[in-house]
Short mmCIF file of C-alpha atoms in Angstrom, two decimals:
data_model
loop_
_atom_site.label_atom_id
_atom_site.label_comp_id
_atom_site.label_asym_id
_atom_site.label_seq_id
_atom_site.Cartn_x
_atom_site.Cartn_y
_atom_site.Cartn_z
CA MET D 1 -13.34 181.39 388.89
CA ASP D 2 -13.24 185.15 388.54
CA CYS D 3 -13.08 186.35 385.03
CA ASN D 4 -11.24 189.50 384.12
CA PRO D 5 -13.21 191.37 381.45
CA SER D 6 -10.00 192.57 379.93
CA GLU D 7 -8.89 188.97 379.43
CA MET D 8 -12.13 187.79 377.78
CA GLN D 9 -11.81 186.80 374.14
CA GLU D 10 -13.53 189.28 371.88
CA PRO D 11 -15.90 187.93 369.20
CA SER D 12 -14.09 187.15 365.99
CA ILE D 13 -15.03 188.61 362.66
CA ASP D 14 -15.64 185.09 361.33
CA THR D 15 -18.14 184.35 364.12
CA ASP D 16 -20.02 187.56 363.46
CA LYS D 17 -20.07 186.82 359.76
CA LEU D 18 -21.41 183.29 360.31
CA SER D 19 -24.12 184.54 362.64
CA TYR D 20 -25.11 187.19 360.14
CA GLU D 21 -25.31 184.66 357.30
CA ILE D 22 -27.44 182.26 359.36
CA PHE D 23 -29.78 185.08 360.35
CA SER D 24 -30.00 186.26 356.73
CA ILE D 25 -30.98 182.78 355.53
CA LEU D 26 -33.65 182.41 358.22
CA GLU D 27 -34.93 185.91 357.53
CA SER D 28 -35.13 185.20 353.82
CA LYS D 29 -36.89 181.88 354.42
CA PHE D 30 -39.58 183.01 356.82
CA LEU D 31 -40.06 186.65 355.85
CA PHE D 32 -39.09 187.07 352.24
CA GLY D 33 -39.43 183.62 350.71
CA TYR D 34 -35.74 182.89 350.04
CA ASP D 35 -34.63 185.89 347.99
CA ASP D 36 -31.13 184.45 347.44
CA GLN D 37 -31.66 181.91 344.68
CA LYS D 38 -28.29 180.18 345.26
CA LEU D 39 -29.20 179.30 348.84
CA TRP D 40 -32.02 176.94 348.12
CA ILE D 41 -33.20 176.33 344.56
CA PRO D 42 -32.20 172.79 343.52
CA LYS D 43 -30.55 172.22 340.20
CA GLN D 44 -33.18 171.63 337.54
CA ILE D 45 -33.06 168.15 336.13
CA GLY D 46 -33.27 167.83 332.40
CA THR D 47 -32.77 171.56 331.70
CA GLU D 48 -29.80 171.89 329.39
CA THR D 49 -27.92 175.12 328.89
CA LYS D 50 -24.69 175.92 327.10
CA SER D 51 -22.75 176.25 330.36
CA ASP D 52 -23.97 173.38 332.55
CA ALA D 53 -26.02 170.81 330.66
CA THR D 54 -26.78 167.54 332.44
CA PRO D 55 -24.96 164.65 330.68
CA PRO D 56 -27.45 162.16 329.20
CA GLU D 57 -25.88 159.24 331.07
CA VAL D 58 -26.39 161.00 334.42
CA LEU D 59 -30.01 162.02 333.83
CA PRO D 60 -31.79 158.76 334.80
CA THR D 61 -29.95 158.51 338.14
CA ALA D 62 -30.59 162.17 338.88
CA ILE D 63 -34.31 161.76 338.23
CA LYS D 64 -34.48 158.68 340.47
CA ASN D 65 -33.01 160.63 343.38
CA GLN D 66 -35.10 163.75 342.78
CA ARG D 67 -38.16 164.52 344.87
CA GLY D 68 -41.26 164.99 342.79
CA LYS D 69 -43.56 167.98 342.86
CA VAL D 70 -47.15 167.79 344.07
CA CYS D 71 -49.42 169.53 341.56
CA ILE D 72 -52.24 171.70 342.95
CA LEU D 73 -55.18 173.27 341.12
CA SER D 74 -57.06 176.10 342.86
CA ILE D 75 -60.14 177.84 341.43
CA ASP D 76 -61.55 181.08 342.87
CA GLY D 77 -65.19 181.85 343.45
CA GLY D 78 -66.57 185.22 342.40
CA GLY D 79 -67.83 187.08 339.37
CA MET D 80 -68.25 186.39 335.67
CA ARG D 81 -70.17 183.22 336.46
CA GLY D 82 -66.92 181.25 336.46
CA ILE D 83 -66.57 181.67 332.70
CA LEU D 84 -62.94 182.89 332.95
CA SER D 85 -61.75 179.87 334.96
CA GLY D 86 -63.93 177.53 332.87
CA LYS D 87 -62.36 178.70 329.61
CA ALA D 88 -58.89 178.52 331.18
CA LEU D 89 -59.52 174.92 332.26
CA ALA D 90 -60.73 173.96 328.79
CA TYR D 91 -57.63 175.47 327.19
CA LEU D 92 -55.34 173.81 329.73
CA GLU D 93 -56.85 170.37 329.16
CA GLN D 94 -56.46 170.76 325.40
CA ALA D 95 -52.82 171.79 325.91
CA LEU D 96 -52.25 168.69 328.09
CA ARG D 97 -53.63 166.49 325.31
CA SER D 98 -51.45 168.16 322.72
CA ARG D 99 -48.24 167.97 324.77
CA SER D 100 -48.77 164.44 326.07
CA GLY D 101 -50.06 162.95 322.83
CA ASP D 102 -53.00 161.46 324.74
CA PRO D 103 -56.33 162.51 323.15
CA ASP D 104 -58.21 161.50 326.32
CA ALA D 105 -56.00 163.33 328.84
CA ARG D 106 -57.94 164.97 331.67
CA ILE D 107 -57.17 167.63 334.25
CA SER D 108 -57.38 165.04 337.05
CA ASP D 109 -54.62 162.96 335.42
CA TYR D 110 -52.05 165.67 336.05
CA PHE D 111 -53.18 167.43 339.24
CA ASP D 112 -52.87 165.76 342.65
CA VAL D 113 -55.14 168.14 344.57
CA GLY D 114 -58.12 170.23 343.53
CA ALA D 115 -59.62 173.13 345.49
CA GLY D 116 -62.45 175.44 344.55
CA THR D 117 -64.88 177.97 345.97
CA GLY D 118 -68.38 178.78 344.68
CA VAL D 119 -68.48 178.06 340.95
CA GLY D 120 -64.84 177.00 341.33
CA GLY D 121 -66.04 174.35 343.79
CA ILE D 122 -68.54 173.06 341.23
CA PHE D 123 -65.74 172.90 338.65
CA THR D 124 -63.51 171.01 341.09
CA ALA D 125 -66.20 168.45 341.84
CA MET D 126 -66.93 168.00 338.13
CA LEU D 127 -63.27 167.53 337.19
CA PHE D 128 -62.43 165.02 339.96
CA SER D 129 -65.69 163.11 340.54
CA THR D 130 -65.94 159.60 339.17
CA LYS D 131 -68.58 156.92 338.70
CA THR D 132 -66.17 154.21 337.54
CA GLY D 133 -63.35 154.73 340.03
CA ASN D 134 -60.73 155.49 337.40
CA ARG D 135 -61.98 158.22 335.04
CA PRO D 136 -63.65 161.58 335.79
CA VAL D 137 -67.28 162.18 334.87
CA PHE D 138 -66.70 165.50 333.07
CA THR D 139 -64.16 167.00 330.72
CA ALA D 140 -62.95 170.56 331.28
CA GLU D 141 -64.87 171.75 328.22
CA GLU D 142 -68.06 170.44 329.77
CA THR D 143 -67.61 172.50 332.95
CA TRP D 144 -68.21 175.95 331.50
CA LYS D 145 -70.79 174.59 329.04
CA PHE D 146 -72.67 173.23 332.05
CA LEU D 147 -72.85 176.78 333.39
CA VAL D 148 -74.06 178.14 330.06
CA ASP D 149 -76.74 175.44 329.73
CA ASN D 150 -77.96 176.02 333.29
CA GLU D 151 -77.51 179.77 333.70
CA LYS D 152 -81.18 180.36 334.53
CA ARG D 153 -81.11 177.68 337.24
CA LEU D 154 -77.72 178.58 338.72
CA PHE D 155 -77.83 182.38 338.53
CA ARG D 156 -80.95 184.27 339.55
CA PRO D 157 -81.26 187.66 337.81
CA ALA D 158 -81.07 190.72 340.02
CA SER D 159 -84.29 192.67 340.41
CA SER D 160 -84.29 196.17 338.94
CA SER D 161 -86.36 197.51 341.81
CA SER D 162 -85.68 197.18 345.50
CA GLY D 163 -89.43 197.21 346.15
CA ALA D 164 -89.99 194.37 343.70
CA PHE D 165 -87.10 192.51 345.32
CA PHE D 166 -88.65 192.65 348.79
CA ARG D 167 -92.06 191.64 347.45
CA ARG D 168 -90.60 188.59 345.72
CA ILE D 169 -87.76 187.69 348.09
CA PHE D 170 -89.51 184.69 349.66
CA THR D 171 -90.85 183.21 346.41
CA SER D 172 -87.87 183.98 344.17
CA ARG D 173 -85.18 182.66 346.51
CA VAL D 174 -87.11 179.46 347.17
CA SER D 175 -87.84 178.77 343.51
CA ALA D 176 -84.23 179.61 342.54
CA THR D 177 -82.98 177.27 345.26
CA VAL D 178 -85.15 174.40 344.00
CA ALA D 179 -83.95 174.96 340.43
CA MET D 180 -80.30 175.04 341.49
CA GLU D 181 -80.64 171.88 343.55
CA ARG D 182 -82.21 170.11 340.60
CA ALA D 183 -79.26 171.08 338.39
CA MET D 184 -76.76 169.79 340.98
CA LYS D 185 -78.59 166.47 341.36
CA GLU D 186 -78.67 165.97 337.60
CA ALA D 187 -74.94 166.65 337.32
CA PHE D 188 -73.72 164.39 340.13
CA THR D 189 -76.66 162.04 340.85
CA GLU D 190 -77.76 161.69 344.45
CA ASN D 191 -75.48 158.81 345.42
CA LEU D 192 -72.05 160.32 344.65
CA THR D 193 -70.17 161.55 347.74
CA LEU D 194 -66.79 163.07 348.54
CA LYS D 195 -65.37 159.55 348.49
CA ASP D 196 -66.30 159.28 344.82
CA THR D 197 -63.42 161.49 343.71
CA LEU D 198 -60.15 160.48 342.09
CA LYS D 199 -57.83 162.77 344.05
CA PRO D 200 -57.98 164.90 347.22
CA ILE D 201 -60.37 167.84 346.83
CA LEU D 202 -61.15 170.80 349.11
CA ILE D 203 -64.36 172.83 348.83
CA PRO D 204 -65.25 175.46 351.48
CA CYS D 205 -68.51 176.90 352.74
CA TYR D 206 -69.51 179.02 355.72
CA ASP D 207 -71.34 177.09 358.46
CA LEU D 208 -74.01 179.25 360.09
CA SER D 209 -74.57 176.71 362.88
CA SER D 210 -70.98 177.05 364.14
CA SER D 211 -70.31 180.58 362.81
CA ALA D 212 -67.09 179.34 361.21
CA PRO D 213 -65.72 178.22 357.84
CA PHE D 214 -66.22 174.54 357.00
CA LEU D 215 -63.97 172.71 354.54
CA PHE D 216 -65.32 169.67 352.71
CA SER D 217 -62.36 167.32 352.24
CA ARG D 218 -61.95 163.95 350.54
CA ALA D 219 -59.17 163.05 352.98
CA ASP D 220 -61.52 163.60 355.94
CA ALA D 221 -64.31 161.67 354.20
CA LEU D 222 -62.04 158.66 353.74
CA GLU D 223 -61.17 158.73 357.44
CA THR D 224 -64.76 158.75 358.66
CA GLU D 225 -68.25 158.86 357.20
CA SER D 226 -69.00 161.65 359.66
CA PHE D 227 -67.23 163.98 357.21
CA ASP D 228 -68.50 162.39 354.01
CA PHE D 229 -71.18 164.43 352.24
CA LYS D 230 -73.06 164.07 348.98
CA LEU D 231 -71.32 165.90 346.15
CA TRP D 232 -74.44 167.65 344.91
CA GLU D 233 -74.99 169.07 348.39
CA VAL D 234 -71.34 170.16 348.63
CA CYS D 235 -71.70 172.09 345.36
CA ARG D 236 -75.04 173.46 346.50
CA ALA D 237 -73.44 174.66 349.75
CA THR D 238 -70.34 176.36 348.34
CA SER D 239 -72.36 178.31 345.73
CA ALA D 240 -75.29 179.33 347.96
CA GLU D 241 -74.91 183.12 347.81
CA PRO D 242 -77.10 184.55 350.58
CA ALA D 243 -78.79 187.13 348.35
CA GLN D 244 -79.57 184.55 345.69
CA PHE D 245 -80.33 181.22 347.37
CA GLU D 246 -81.52 179.78 350.66
CA PRO D 247 -78.95 178.30 353.08
CA VAL D 248 -78.74 174.51 352.93
CA GLU D 249 -78.96 172.28 355.99
CA MET D 250 -76.71 169.28 355.38
CA MET D 251 -76.06 166.02 357.17
CA SER D 252 -73.10 163.72 356.68
CA VAL D 253 -73.64 160.25 355.23
CA ASP D 254 -73.87 158.70 358.70
CA GLY D 255 -76.00 161.53 360.05
CA GLN D 256 -73.44 162.54 362.70
CA THR D 257 -72.27 165.91 361.34
CA ARG D 258 -74.64 168.81 360.67
CA CYS D 259 -73.84 171.92 358.65
CA VAL D 260 -76.01 174.91 357.75
CA ALA D 261 -74.09 176.16 354.75
CA VAL D 262 -73.89 179.33 352.70
CA ASP D 263 -71.50 180.64 350.05
CA GLY D 264 -67.90 179.44 350.37
CA GLY D 265 -66.69 182.80 349.09
CA LEU D 266 -67.69 184.38 352.40
CA ALA D 267 -65.06 182.28 354.12
CA MET D 268 -62.48 181.63 351.42
CA SER D 269 -62.78 183.36 348.05
CA ASN D 270 -59.32 182.09 347.06
CA PRO D 271 -58.65 178.54 348.39
CA THR D 272 -55.00 178.35 347.27
CA ALA D 273 -53.52 178.78 350.76
CA ALA D 274 -55.86 176.12 352.17
CA ALA D 275 -54.80 173.67 349.46
CA ILE D 276 -51.09 174.30 350.09
CA THR D 277 -51.54 173.90 353.85
CA HIS D 278 -53.43 170.65 353.29
CA VAL D 279 -50.56 169.20 351.26
CA LEU D 280 -47.82 170.34 353.64
CA HIS D 281 -49.57 168.75 356.64
CA ASN D 282 -50.98 165.65 354.95
CA LYS D 283 -47.92 163.42 355.36
CA GLN D 284 -49.92 160.27 354.78
CA GLU D 285 -50.73 161.10 351.16
CA PHE D 286 -47.78 163.44 350.48
CA PRO D 287 -44.95 161.91 352.55
CA PHE D 288 -41.95 163.55 350.87
CA VAL D 289 -43.10 167.17 350.63
CA ARG D 290 -40.80 169.38 352.70
CA GLY D 291 -41.85 172.85 351.60
CA VAL D 292 -43.23 174.99 348.81
CA GLU D 293 -40.25 174.11 346.64
CA ASP D 294 -41.89 170.67 346.26
CA LEU D 295 -45.14 172.11 344.90
CA MET D 296 -46.48 173.23 341.54
CA VAL D 297 -49.57 175.42 341.92
CA LEU D 298 -51.98 176.80 339.34
CA SER D 299 -54.44 179.35 340.73
CA LEU D 300 -57.33 180.51 338.52
CA GLY D 301 -58.96 183.86 339.29
CA SER D 302 -62.52 184.88 338.49
CA GLY D 303 -61.92 188.16 336.68
CA GLN D 304 -62.18 191.76 337.83
CA PHE D 305 -64.98 194.29 338.28
CA LEU D 306 -67.24 194.33 335.25
CA GLU D 307 -69.27 197.41 336.15
CA GLY D 308 -66.39 199.78 335.47
CA SER D 309 -64.41 201.86 337.92
CA TYR D 310 -66.03 203.70 340.80
CA GLU D 311 -64.94 207.31 340.40
CA SER D 312 -65.36 209.72 343.30
CA GLU D 313 -68.03 211.77 341.51
CA LYS D 314 -70.07 208.64 340.86
CA VAL D 315 -70.15 207.42 344.45
CA LYS D 316 -70.69 210.74 346.26
CA GLY D 317 -74.46 210.38 346.14
CA TRP D 318 -74.56 206.72 347.12
CA LYS D 319 -76.52 205.72 350.20
CA GLY D 320 -75.95 202.72 352.41
CA LYS D 321 -77.80 200.19 350.25
CA ASP D 322 -75.92 201.37 347.14
CA TRP D 323 -72.67 200.19 348.70
CA ALA D 324 -73.84 196.64 349.46
CA LYS D 325 -72.80 194.95 346.21
CA PRO D 326 -69.56 196.94 345.64
CA ILE D 327 -68.41 196.30 349.22
CA ALA D 328 -69.10 192.58 348.91
CA ARG D 329 -67.20 192.37 345.63
CA ILE D 330 -64.31 194.56 346.82
CA SER D 331 -64.00 192.42 349.95
CA ALA D 332 -63.97 189.16 347.99
CA ASP D 333 -61.51 190.42 345.36
CA GLY D 334 -59.29 191.97 348.03
CA ALA D 335 -59.17 188.74 350.03
CA ALA D 336 -58.37 186.74 346.89
CA ASP D 337 -55.58 189.14 345.90
CA LEU D 338 -54.14 189.08 349.41
CA VAL D 339 -53.95 185.28 349.34
CA ASP D 340 -52.33 185.44 345.90
CA HIS D 341 -49.70 187.92 347.10
CA SER D 342 -48.96 185.97 350.29
CA VAL D 343 -48.61 182.67 348.44
CA ALA D 344 -46.40 184.22 345.78
CA MET D 345 -44.10 185.63 348.45
CA ALA D 346 -43.93 182.26 350.20
CA PHE D 347 -42.60 180.72 346.98
CA GLY D 348 -39.81 183.29 346.84
CA GLN D 349 -37.64 183.10 343.76
CA SER D 350 -39.53 180.08 342.46
CA ARG D 351 -42.85 181.94 342.32
CA SER D 352 -42.53 182.43 338.56
CA HIS D 353 -41.89 178.69 338.04
CA ASN D 354 -43.74 176.81 340.78
CA TYR D 355 -46.68 179.18 341.19
CA VAL D 356 -48.84 180.58 338.38
CA ARG D 357 -51.84 182.86 338.86
CA ILE D 358 -54.25 183.40 335.96
CA GLN D 359 -56.21 186.61 336.46
CA ALA D 360 -57.35 189.63 334.49
CA ASN D 361 -55.06 192.62 334.99
CA GLY D 362 -57.69 195.34 334.70
CA PRO D 363 -61.26 196.20 333.77
CA ASN D 364 -60.45 198.11 330.59
CA LEU D 365 -61.83 195.56 328.16
CA GLY D 366 -64.66 197.53 326.63
CA ILE D 367 -67.17 195.77 328.86
CA CYS D 368 -68.21 198.48 331.29
CA GLY D 369 -71.93 198.54 331.82
CA ALA D 370 -74.55 197.78 334.40
CA ASN D 371 -75.52 194.24 335.35
CA ILE D 372 -73.27 192.41 332.90
CA ASP D 373 -72.26 190.17 335.79
CA SER D 374 -75.84 189.50 336.92
CA ASP D 375 -77.74 189.23 333.63
CA PRO D 376 -78.44 185.54 332.79
CA SER D 377 -79.69 186.13 329.24
CA PRO D 378 -78.08 184.02 326.47
CA SER D 379 -76.74 187.13 324.73
CA ASN D 380 -75.00 188.23 327.93
CA VAL D 381 -73.54 184.77 328.50
CA LYS D 382 -72.02 184.93 325.00
CA ARG D 383 -70.64 188.33 325.91
CA LEU D 384 -69.06 186.91 329.07
CA ILE D 385 -67.42 184.15 327.03
CA GLY D 386 -65.92 186.78 324.75
CA VAL D 387 -64.73 188.78 327.76
CA ALA D 388 -63.08 185.67 329.26
CA GLU D 389 -61.21 184.97 326.04
CA GLU D 390 -60.00 188.57 325.93
CA MET D 391 -58.81 188.28 329.54
CA LEU D 392 -56.84 185.16 328.69
CA LYS D 393 -55.14 187.05 325.86
CA GLN D 394 -53.87 189.62 328.37
CA LYS D 395 -50.34 189.39 329.66
CA ASN D 396 -49.93 187.37 332.84
CA VAL D 397 -49.60 189.25 336.14
CA GLU D 398 -47.08 188.31 338.84
CA SER D 399 -46.75 189.52 342.42
CA VAL D 400 -43.58 191.40 343.35
CA LEU D 401 -42.11 191.48 346.87
CA PHE D 402 -43.22 194.77 348.48
CA GLY D 403 -44.01 196.01 344.99
CA GLY D 404 -47.58 195.03 344.16
CA LYS D 405 -47.77 193.33 340.78
CA LYS D 406 -45.91 193.40 337.49
CA ILE D 407 -46.97 192.55 333.96
CA GLY D 408 -45.14 189.48 332.63
CA GLU D 409 -43.89 188.80 329.15
CA GLN D 410 -46.31 185.94 328.47
CA THR D 411 -50.07 186.08 328.03
CA ASN D 412 -52.37 184.00 330.21
CA PHE D 413 -52.84 181.61 327.28
CA GLU D 414 -49.06 181.24 326.91
CA LYS D 415 -48.61 180.76 330.65
CA LEU D 416 -51.24 177.99 330.66
CA ASP D 417 -49.53 176.30 327.73
CA TRP D 418 -46.17 176.49 329.53
CA PHE D 419 -47.66 175.12 332.72
CA ALA D 420 -49.20 172.23 330.77
CA GLY D 421 -45.72 171.31 329.56
CA GLU D 422 -44.41 171.33 333.13
CA LEU D 423 -47.29 169.10 334.26
CA VAL D 424 -46.64 166.58 331.49
CA LEU D 425 -42.90 166.55 332.29
CA GLU D 426 -43.58 165.95 335.99
CA HIS D 427 -46.03 163.17 335.11
CA GLN D 428 -43.44 161.44 332.89
CA ARG D 429 -40.67 161.66 335.49
CA ARG D 430 -42.74 159.98 338.19
CA SER D 431 -42.33 156.58 336.57
CA CYS D 432 -38.53 156.95 336.85
CA ARG D 433 -38.24 157.96 340.50
CA ILE D 434 -37.40 155.64 343.39
CA ALA D 435 -39.85 157.14 345.90
CA PRO D 436 -43.49 157.85 345.04
CA THR D 437 -44.49 161.49 344.91
CA VAL D 438 -48.00 160.77 346.21
CA ALA D 439 -49.64 157.91 348.10
CA PHE D 440 -53.37 158.50 347.77
CA LYS D 441 -55.75 156.86 350.20
CA GLN D 442 -58.31 154.69 348.48
CA ALA D 443 -61.99 154.49 349.31
CA THR D 444 -63.33 151.16 350.50
CA PRO D 445 -65.66 149.53 347.97
CA ARG D 446 -69.30 150.24 348.56
CA ALA D 447 -71.56 147.39 349.54
CA THR D 448 -73.89 146.34 346.74
#
């Protein structure tokens, strides 16, 4: 049938409006993280206001029908020897005990997934590893104290002379590697593996044999022993900085998978995105997660530059070797900040509620000076502890869409305390819901 263009029905205003609204929602979802709060944020259960408080008699039914939130802990690798994240973890665990009324509450009781790089990977393994099958081996307070007690074995001091460095490179790196391995074996014993963890954990390294990142995962270890590795070797791998320690050649428990590992920070200085992706795609253990709105994420940074700012006059005379350390640190910090910004944008309007980043907001803390981040002396470690506490007293920093970052109203300490309250509330609500929030795979009992 011929169609006369003059007789064709012109698009209606309503159709154009509907198409525009659909496109706007999709654009907000995939590009801007749902900027229109009314389009997607579910009504908060149990939050009473003067205008629309939830009636007490309706609350139990509402909680039963509500999807729970999967709680993720992510710990950066990087500078300050992990003291900033260690002190933050200790404060958070104490806040969980205070808010829950349980004097033995642990980080692993309230988080469903742990991810960490470098020293953050060691913290993750310490917080989630278990010898009994039901309680973690370490408290959060013991994580940063472990670093302080073993600073000479875990952190090799930088040589003051490049000539001395090259003369001692073969002996120093080997002896430092042996000392670090001994510390890891003492912490985890040689028989604990990825299976000996209470919850899913993710710890990255860079595999020189495949020239690609490698992610140690409890979920993979439970599927096959070909991806199960000893915990002490996992921690050794993720913290093996090339300039400090020798690479480690690892074999899985069954001897089928080989990995020549170096520092996880080379591949993933901020593992938050990897942890979120793991949860969104792991439908076996997290069957009801539909998107980031079903997550609660705490990301712990490692601090900022401790050597002070690099003014133009200072760097004009630098040669190639002078740039090695600054470039490595700038690259790691830049990658971590980029992940933080991308994740924050993915959470959209809920980024201030469902996603919290603890990080220093600048280097102006009266700590500028050479080698503060590479000096393992006890006096310097005490100084780092003081610096970490000052950083946690700073106001929290939040990412802004296309606007960099903004300083929040709460300090990092206050934000951790608030997040502890949210974790306890989520933990309490799980016993009232119809559907389980998580369905963790269990390791098969070891043969005696």
